[in-house]
Tab-separated table of C-alpha atoms in Angstrom:
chain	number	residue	atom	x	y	z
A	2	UNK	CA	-14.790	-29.346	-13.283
A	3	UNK	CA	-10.898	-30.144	-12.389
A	4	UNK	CA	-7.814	-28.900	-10.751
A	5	UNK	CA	-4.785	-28.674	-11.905
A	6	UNK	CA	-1.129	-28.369	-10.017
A	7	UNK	CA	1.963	-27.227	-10.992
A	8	UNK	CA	5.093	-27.508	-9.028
A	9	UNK	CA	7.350	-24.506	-9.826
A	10	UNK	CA	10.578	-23.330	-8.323
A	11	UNK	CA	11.286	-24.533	-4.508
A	12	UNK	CA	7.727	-24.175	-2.617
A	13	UNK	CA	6.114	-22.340	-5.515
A	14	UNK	CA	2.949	-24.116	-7.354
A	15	UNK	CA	0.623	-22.680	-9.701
A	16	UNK	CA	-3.384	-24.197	-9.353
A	17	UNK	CA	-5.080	-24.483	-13.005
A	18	UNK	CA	-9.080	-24.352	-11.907
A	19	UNK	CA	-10.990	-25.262	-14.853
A	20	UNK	CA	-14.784	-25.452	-15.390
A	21	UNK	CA	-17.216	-27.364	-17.721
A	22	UNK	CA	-16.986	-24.381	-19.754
A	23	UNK	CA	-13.502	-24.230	-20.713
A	24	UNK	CA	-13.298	-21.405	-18.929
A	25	UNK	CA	-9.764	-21.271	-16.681
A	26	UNK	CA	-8.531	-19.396	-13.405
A	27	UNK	CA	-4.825	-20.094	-12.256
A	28	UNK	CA	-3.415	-19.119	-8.880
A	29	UNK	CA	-0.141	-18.607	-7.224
A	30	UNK	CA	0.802	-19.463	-4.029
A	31	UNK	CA	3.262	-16.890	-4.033
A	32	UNK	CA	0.895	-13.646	-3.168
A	33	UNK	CA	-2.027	-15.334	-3.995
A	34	UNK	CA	-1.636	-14.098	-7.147
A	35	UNK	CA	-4.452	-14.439	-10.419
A	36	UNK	CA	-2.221	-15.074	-13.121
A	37	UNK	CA	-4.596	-15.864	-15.745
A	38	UNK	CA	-8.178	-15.741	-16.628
A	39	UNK	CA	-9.418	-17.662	-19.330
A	40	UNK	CA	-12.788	-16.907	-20.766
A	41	UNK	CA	-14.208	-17.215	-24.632
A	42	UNK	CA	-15.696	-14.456	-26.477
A	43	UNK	CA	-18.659	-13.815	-28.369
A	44	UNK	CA	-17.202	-17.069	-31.298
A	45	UNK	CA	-16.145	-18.820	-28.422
A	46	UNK	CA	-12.279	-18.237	-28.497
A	47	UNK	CA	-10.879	-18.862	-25.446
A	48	UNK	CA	-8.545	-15.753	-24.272
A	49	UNK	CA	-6.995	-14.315	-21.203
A	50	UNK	CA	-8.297	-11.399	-19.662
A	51	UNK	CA	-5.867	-10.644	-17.087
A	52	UNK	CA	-2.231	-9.245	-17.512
A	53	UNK	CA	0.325	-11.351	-15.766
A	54	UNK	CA	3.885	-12.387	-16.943
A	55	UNK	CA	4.540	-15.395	-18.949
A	56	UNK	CA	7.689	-16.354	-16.602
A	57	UNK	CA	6.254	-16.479	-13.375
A	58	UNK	CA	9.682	-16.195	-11.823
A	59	UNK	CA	9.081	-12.070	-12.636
A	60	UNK	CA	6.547	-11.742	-9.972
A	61	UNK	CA	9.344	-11.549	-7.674
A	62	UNK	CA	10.289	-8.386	-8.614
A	63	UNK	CA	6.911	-6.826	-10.008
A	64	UNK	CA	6.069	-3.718	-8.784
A	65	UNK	CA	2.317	-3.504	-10.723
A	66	UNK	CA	0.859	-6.148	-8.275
A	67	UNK	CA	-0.812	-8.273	-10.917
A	68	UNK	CA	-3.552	-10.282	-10.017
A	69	UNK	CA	-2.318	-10.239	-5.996
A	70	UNK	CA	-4.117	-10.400	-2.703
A	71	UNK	CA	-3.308	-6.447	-1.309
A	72	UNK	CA	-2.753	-6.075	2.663
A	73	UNK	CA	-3.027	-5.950	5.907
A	74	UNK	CA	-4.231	-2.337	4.091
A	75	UNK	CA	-4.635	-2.039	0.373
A	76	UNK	CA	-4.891	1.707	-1.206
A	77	UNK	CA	-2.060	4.286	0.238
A	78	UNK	CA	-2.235	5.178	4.180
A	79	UNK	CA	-1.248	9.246	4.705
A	80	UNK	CA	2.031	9.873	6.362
A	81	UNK	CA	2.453	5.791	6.883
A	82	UNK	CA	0.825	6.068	10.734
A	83	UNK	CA	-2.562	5.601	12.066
A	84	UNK	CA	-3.685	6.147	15.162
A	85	UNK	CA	-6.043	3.561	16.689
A	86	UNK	CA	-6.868	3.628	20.403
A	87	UNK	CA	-5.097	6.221	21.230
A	88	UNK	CA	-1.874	5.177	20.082
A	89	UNK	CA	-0.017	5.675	16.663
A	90	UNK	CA	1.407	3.259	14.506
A	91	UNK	CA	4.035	3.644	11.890
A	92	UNK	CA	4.082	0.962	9.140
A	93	UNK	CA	6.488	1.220	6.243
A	94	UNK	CA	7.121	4.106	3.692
A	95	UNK	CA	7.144	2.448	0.465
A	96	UNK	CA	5.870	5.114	-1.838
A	97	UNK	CA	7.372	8.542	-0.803
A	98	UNK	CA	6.054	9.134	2.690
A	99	UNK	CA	2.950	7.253	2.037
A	100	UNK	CA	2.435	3.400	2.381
A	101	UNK	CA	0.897	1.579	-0.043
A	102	UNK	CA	-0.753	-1.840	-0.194
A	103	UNK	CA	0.722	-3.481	2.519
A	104	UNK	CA	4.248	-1.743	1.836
A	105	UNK	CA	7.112	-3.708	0.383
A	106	UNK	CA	6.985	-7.261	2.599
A	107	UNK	CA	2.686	-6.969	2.002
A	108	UNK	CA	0.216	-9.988	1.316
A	109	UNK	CA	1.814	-9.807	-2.307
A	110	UNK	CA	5.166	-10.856	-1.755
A	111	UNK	CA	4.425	-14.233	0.959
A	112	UNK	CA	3.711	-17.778	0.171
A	113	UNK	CA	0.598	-18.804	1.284
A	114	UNK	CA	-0.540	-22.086	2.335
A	115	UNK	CA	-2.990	-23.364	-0.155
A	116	UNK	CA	-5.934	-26.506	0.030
A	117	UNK	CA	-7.747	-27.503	-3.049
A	118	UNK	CA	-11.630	-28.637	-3.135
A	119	UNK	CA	-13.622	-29.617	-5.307
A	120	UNK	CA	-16.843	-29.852	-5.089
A	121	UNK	CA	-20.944	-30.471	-7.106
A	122	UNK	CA	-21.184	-26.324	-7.119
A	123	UNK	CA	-17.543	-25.180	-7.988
A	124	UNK	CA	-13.803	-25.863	-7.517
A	125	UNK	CA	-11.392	-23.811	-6.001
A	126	UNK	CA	-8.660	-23.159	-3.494
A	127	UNK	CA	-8.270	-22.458	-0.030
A	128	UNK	CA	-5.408	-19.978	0.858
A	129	UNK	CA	-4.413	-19.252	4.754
A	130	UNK	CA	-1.507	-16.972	6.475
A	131	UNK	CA	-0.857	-15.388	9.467
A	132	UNK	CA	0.327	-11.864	9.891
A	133	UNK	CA	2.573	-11.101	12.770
A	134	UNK	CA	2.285	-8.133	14.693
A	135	UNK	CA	5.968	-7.728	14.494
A	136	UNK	CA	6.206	-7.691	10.653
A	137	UNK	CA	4.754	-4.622	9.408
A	138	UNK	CA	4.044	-1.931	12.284
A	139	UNK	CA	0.291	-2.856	12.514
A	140	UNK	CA	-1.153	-3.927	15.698
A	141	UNK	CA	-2.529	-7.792	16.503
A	142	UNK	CA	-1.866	-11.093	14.996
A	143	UNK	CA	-3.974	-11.587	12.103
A	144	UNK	CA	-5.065	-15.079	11.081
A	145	UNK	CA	-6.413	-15.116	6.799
A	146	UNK	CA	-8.579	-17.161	4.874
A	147	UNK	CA	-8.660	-16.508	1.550
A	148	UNK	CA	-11.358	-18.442	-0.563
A	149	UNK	CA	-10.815	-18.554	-4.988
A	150	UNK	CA	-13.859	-20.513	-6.213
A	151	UNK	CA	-14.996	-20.687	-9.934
A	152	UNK	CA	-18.718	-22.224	-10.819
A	153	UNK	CA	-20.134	-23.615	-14.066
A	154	UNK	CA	-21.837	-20.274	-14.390
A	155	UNK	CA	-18.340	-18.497	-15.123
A	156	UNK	CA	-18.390	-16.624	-11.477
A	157	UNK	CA	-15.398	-16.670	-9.903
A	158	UNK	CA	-15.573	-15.888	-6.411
A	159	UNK	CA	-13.340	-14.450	-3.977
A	160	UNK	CA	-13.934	-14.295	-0.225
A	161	UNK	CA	-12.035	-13.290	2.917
A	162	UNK	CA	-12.470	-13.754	6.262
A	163	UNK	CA	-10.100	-12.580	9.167
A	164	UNK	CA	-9.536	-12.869	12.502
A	165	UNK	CA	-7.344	-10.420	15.288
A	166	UNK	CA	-5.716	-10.996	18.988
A	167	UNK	CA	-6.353	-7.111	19.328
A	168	UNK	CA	-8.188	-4.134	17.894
A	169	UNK	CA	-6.266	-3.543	14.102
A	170	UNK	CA	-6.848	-2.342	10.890
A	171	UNK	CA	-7.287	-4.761	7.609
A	172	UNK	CA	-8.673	-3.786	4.318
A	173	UNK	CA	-7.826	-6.452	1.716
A	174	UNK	CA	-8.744	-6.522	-1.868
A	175	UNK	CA	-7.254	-8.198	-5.217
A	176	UNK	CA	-5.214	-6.128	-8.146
A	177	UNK	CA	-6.056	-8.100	-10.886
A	178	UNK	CA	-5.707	-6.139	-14.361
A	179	UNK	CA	-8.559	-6.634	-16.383
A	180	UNK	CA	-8.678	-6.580	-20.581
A	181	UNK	CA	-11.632	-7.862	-21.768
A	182	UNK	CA	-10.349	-7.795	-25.758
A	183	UNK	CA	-8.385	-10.893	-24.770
A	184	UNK	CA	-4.694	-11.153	-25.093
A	185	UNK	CA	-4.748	-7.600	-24.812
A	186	UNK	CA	-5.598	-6.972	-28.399
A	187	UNK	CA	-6.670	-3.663	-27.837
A	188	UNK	CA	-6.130	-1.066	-24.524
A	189	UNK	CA	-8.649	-0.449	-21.862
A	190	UNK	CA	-10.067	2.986	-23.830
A	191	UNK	CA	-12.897	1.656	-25.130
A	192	UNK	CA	-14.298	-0.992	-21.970
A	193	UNK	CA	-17.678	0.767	-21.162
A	194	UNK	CA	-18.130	0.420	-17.803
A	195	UNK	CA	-20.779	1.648	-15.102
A	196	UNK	CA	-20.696	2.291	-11.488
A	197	UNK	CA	-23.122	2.661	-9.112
A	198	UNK	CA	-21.586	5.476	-7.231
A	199	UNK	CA	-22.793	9.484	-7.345
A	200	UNK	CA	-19.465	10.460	-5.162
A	201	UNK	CA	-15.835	9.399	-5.282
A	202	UNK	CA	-13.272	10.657	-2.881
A	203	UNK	CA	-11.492	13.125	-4.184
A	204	UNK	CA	-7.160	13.492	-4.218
A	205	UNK	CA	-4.476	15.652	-3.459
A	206	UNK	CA	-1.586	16.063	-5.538
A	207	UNK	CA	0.264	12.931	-3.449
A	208	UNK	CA	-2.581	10.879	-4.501
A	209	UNK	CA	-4.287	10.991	-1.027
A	210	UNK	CA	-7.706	11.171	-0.150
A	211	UNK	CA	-8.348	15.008	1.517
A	212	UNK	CA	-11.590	13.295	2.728
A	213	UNK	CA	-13.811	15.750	0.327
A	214	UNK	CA	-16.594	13.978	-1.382
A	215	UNK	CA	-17.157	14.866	-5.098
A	216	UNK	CA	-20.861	14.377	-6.496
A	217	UNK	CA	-20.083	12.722	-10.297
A	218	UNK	CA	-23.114	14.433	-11.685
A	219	UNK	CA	-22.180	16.028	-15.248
A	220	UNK	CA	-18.522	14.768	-14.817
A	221	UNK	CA	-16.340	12.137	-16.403
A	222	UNK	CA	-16.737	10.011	-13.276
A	223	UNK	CA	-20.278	9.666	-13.898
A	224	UNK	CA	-20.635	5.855	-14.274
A	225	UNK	CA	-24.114	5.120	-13.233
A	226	UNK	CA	-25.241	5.208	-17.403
A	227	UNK	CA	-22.693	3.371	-19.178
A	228	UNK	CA	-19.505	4.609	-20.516
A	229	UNK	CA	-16.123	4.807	-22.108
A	230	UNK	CA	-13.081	4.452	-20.031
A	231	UNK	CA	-11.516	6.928	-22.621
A	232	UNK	CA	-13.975	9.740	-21.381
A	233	UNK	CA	-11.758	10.562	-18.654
A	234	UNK	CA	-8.213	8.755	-19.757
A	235	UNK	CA	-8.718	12.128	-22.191
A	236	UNK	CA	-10.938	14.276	-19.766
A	237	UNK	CA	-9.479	17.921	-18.773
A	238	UNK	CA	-11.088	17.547	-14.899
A	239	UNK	CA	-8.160	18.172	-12.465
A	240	UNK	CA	-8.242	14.890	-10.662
A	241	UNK	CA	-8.203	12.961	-14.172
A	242	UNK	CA	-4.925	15.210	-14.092
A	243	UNK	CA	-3.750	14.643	-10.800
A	244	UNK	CA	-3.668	10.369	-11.370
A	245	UNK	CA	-1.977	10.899	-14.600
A	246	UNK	CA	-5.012	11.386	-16.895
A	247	UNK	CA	-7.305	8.746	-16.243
A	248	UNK	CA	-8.691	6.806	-13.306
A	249	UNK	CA	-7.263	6.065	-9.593
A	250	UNK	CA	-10.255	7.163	-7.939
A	251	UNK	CA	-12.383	5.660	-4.736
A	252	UNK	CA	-15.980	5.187	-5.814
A	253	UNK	CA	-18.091	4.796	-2.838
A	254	UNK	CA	-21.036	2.490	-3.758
A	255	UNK	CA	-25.060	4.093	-3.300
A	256	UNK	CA	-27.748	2.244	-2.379
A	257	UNK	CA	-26.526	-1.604	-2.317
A	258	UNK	CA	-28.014	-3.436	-5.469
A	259	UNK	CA	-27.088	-7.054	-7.414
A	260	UNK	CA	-24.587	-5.529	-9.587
A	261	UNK	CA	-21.905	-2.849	-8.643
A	262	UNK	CA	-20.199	-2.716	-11.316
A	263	UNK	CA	-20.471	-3.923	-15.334
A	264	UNK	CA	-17.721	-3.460	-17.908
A	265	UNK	CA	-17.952	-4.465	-21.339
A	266	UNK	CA	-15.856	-4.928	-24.413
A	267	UNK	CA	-17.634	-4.295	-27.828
A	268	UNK	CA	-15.163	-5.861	-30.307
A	269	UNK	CA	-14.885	-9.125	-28.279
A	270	UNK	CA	-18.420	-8.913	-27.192
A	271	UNK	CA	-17.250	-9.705	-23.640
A	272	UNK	CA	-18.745	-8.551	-20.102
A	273	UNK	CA	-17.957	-8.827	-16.669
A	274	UNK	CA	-19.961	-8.056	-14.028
A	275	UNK	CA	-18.931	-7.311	-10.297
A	276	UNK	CA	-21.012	-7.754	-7.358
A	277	UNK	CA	-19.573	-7.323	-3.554
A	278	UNK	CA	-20.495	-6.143	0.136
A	279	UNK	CA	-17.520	-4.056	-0.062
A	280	UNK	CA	-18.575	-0.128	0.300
A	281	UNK	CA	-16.541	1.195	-2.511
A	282	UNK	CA	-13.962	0.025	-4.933
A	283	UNK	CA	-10.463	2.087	-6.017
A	284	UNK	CA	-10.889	1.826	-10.060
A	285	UNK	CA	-7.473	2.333	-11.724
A	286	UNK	CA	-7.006	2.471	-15.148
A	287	UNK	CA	-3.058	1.790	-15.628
A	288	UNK	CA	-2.279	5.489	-16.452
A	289	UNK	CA	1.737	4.464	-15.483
A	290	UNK	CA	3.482	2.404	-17.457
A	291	UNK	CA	3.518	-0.913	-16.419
A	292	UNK	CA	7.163	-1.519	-15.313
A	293	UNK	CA	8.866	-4.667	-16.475
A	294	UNK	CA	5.909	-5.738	-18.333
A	295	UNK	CA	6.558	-7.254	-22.249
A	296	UNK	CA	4.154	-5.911	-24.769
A	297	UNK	CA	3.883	-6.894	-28.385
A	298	UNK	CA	6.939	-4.976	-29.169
A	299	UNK	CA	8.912	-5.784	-26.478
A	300	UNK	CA	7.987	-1.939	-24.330
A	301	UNK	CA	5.810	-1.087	-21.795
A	302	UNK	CA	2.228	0.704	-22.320
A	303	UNK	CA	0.154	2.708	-20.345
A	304	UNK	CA	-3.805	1.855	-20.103
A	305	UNK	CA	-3.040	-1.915	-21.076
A	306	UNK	CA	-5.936	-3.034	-18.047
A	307	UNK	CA	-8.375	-1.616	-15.273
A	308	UNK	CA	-8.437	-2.358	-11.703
A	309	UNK	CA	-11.210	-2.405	-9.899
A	310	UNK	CA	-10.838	-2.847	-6.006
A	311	UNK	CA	-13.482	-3.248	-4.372
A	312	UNK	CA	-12.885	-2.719	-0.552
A	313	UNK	CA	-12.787	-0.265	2.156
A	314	UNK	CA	-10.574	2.477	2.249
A	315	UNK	CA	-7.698	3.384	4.881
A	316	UNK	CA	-8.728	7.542	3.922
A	317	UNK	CA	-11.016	6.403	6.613
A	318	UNK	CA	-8.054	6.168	9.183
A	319	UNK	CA	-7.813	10.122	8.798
A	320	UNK	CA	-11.490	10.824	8.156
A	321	UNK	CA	-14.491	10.261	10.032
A	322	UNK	CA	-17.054	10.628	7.207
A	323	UNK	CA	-15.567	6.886	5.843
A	324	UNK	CA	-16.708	3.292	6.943
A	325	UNK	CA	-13.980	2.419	9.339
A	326	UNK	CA	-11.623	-0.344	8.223
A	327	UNK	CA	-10.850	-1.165	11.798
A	328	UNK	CA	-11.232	-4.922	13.287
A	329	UNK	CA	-11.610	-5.477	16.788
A	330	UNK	CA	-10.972	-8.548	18.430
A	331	UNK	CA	-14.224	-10.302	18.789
A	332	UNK	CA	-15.154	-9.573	15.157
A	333	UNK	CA	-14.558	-11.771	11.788
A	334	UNK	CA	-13.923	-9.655	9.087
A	335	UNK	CA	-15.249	-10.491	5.812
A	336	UNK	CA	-15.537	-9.716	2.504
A	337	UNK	CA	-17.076	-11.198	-0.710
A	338	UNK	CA	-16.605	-10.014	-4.216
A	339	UNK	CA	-17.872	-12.095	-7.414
A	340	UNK	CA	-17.115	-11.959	-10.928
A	341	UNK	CA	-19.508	-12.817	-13.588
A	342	UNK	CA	-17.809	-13.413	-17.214
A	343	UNK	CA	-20.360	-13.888	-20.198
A	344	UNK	CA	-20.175	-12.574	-23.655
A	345	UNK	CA	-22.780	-11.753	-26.396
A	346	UNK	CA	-23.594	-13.804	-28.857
């Protein structure tokens, strides 16, 4: 196993992690962002799975928020206020009246400080900030550790761990895109995926949670038997509508088992698989175009990777039914989500 470093512009560097596989992670400082995922198919070619841009100078300005770390609150908080203690908070309106991931100054836009290890199990990097409680509206000092590790075994781990000065609210996650045809070869319609979820939360028109609970039985977001992502990107139910026509959903996880989640591609033979203590994950499916992002012809595409991010869910700020995303001072927050690569022979 081996690191590699890469000074870029001013204080940005880019970390290569590489394992005895050939397979190959690479990290920003800037956002903490996933940039690239190297992993070989079923004949052993070596392809990235991730979107990301090939100057990383455009991550500046991306609004897709490939590969980042998402917070103090990834998904979209109603109304951009909270109350927590009695008292409300406003944080910024980034999309509409609504804030989303963190809002425009989030966890994807700062330089983090960053320690390489290396070590007999895996190799990896260490990635530490501080959020002020002046910065974004929310309440407390919060001190992050963000931990990228990648084994032998082609599991690349990602764990967080927080810390607060007062009672707050963190929820933090990572946006990687995921195309398992490599070099995105092929759109996201055919992954089969499955779930192990019986409810999502369902959406208004503004993309907000009302707090409902749907039951997936006999519907498109029925994951728990495999199946095609194209199912619902084409599906007539209303909240396949509502997102665009496909996925943007909340899946809350049942019963806690190994494996949360499994996607597979069938022309490149490639899997994934997803295991975390998180108690849901948002699933989005790309049904925008991706701004600013080159594709084969030069043009943007819709559906060109799936999201799937696994963490708790600020809905639960407005609705008591939810796991609470709230951290109170004496508490460590954390959060541990692995993915598994592997591909059929």
């Amino acid at each position: 196993m081996d690191i590699k470093i890469k000074q870029l512009q001013d204080n940005w560097r880019v970390y290569q992690l590489i394992n005895q596989n050939g397979m190959m992670v690479e990290v920003l400082n800037f956002g903490g962002i996933i940039t690239k995922v190297l992993t070989p198919d079923k004949n052993g070619q070596v392809q990235n799975v991730v979107l990301g841009y090939q100057n990383h100078l455009d991550y500046q300005s991306d609004k897709n928020f490939f590969g980042a770390l998402i917070g103090q609150v990834a998904g979209r908080i109603q109304d951009a206020s909270f109350q927590l203690n009695g008292k409300t908070y406003t944080v910024d309106k980034n999309e509409g009246n609504n804030h989303l991931h963190g809002g425009k100054h989030g966890l994807h836009k700062v330089i983090w400080d960053v320690e390489p290890f290396h070590n007999q199990h895996s190799v990896g990097v260490h990635l530490t900030y501080i959020i002020h409680e002046k910065g974004q509206g929310y309440p407390g000092n919060v001190s992050l550790h963000v931990t990228y590790a990648l084994t032998n075994e082609n599991q690349l781990s990602l764990e967080y761990k927080a810390t607060t000065d007062k009672p707050t609210v963190l929820a933090l996650t990572n946006h990687s895109y995921f195309n398992l045809s490599g070099n995105i070869r092929e759109t996201i319609h055919n992954h089969q995926v499955s779930i192990n979820s019986s409810k999502i939360l369902e959406l208004d028109k503004s993309l907000i949670p009302t707090g409902s609970l749907l039951d997936v039985t006999n519907t498109t977001f029925d994951f728990r038997s495999s199946r095609p992502l194209t199912d619902g990107i084409s599906g007539d139910h209303i909240q396949h509508k509502i997102v665009g026509d496909g996925y943007d959903h909340y899946f809350i996880f049942d019963q806690q088992k190994e494996e949360s989640v499994t996607v597979k591609e069938p022309t490149s033979g490639r899997m994934m698989t997803i295991e975390t203590n998180q108690p849901g994950m948002v699933m989005y499916t790309a049904n925008n175009e991706l701004s600013n992002f080159k594709y084969k012809d030069g043009s943007s595409s819709k559906y060109l990777g799936v999201c799937f991010e696994t963490q708790g869910t600020p809905a639960s700020l407005h609705h008591d039914n939810l796991p609470s995303i709230i951290l109170n001072k004496d508490e460590t927050y954390y959060q541990k989500t692995v993915f598994t690569f592997s591909a059929d022979s």
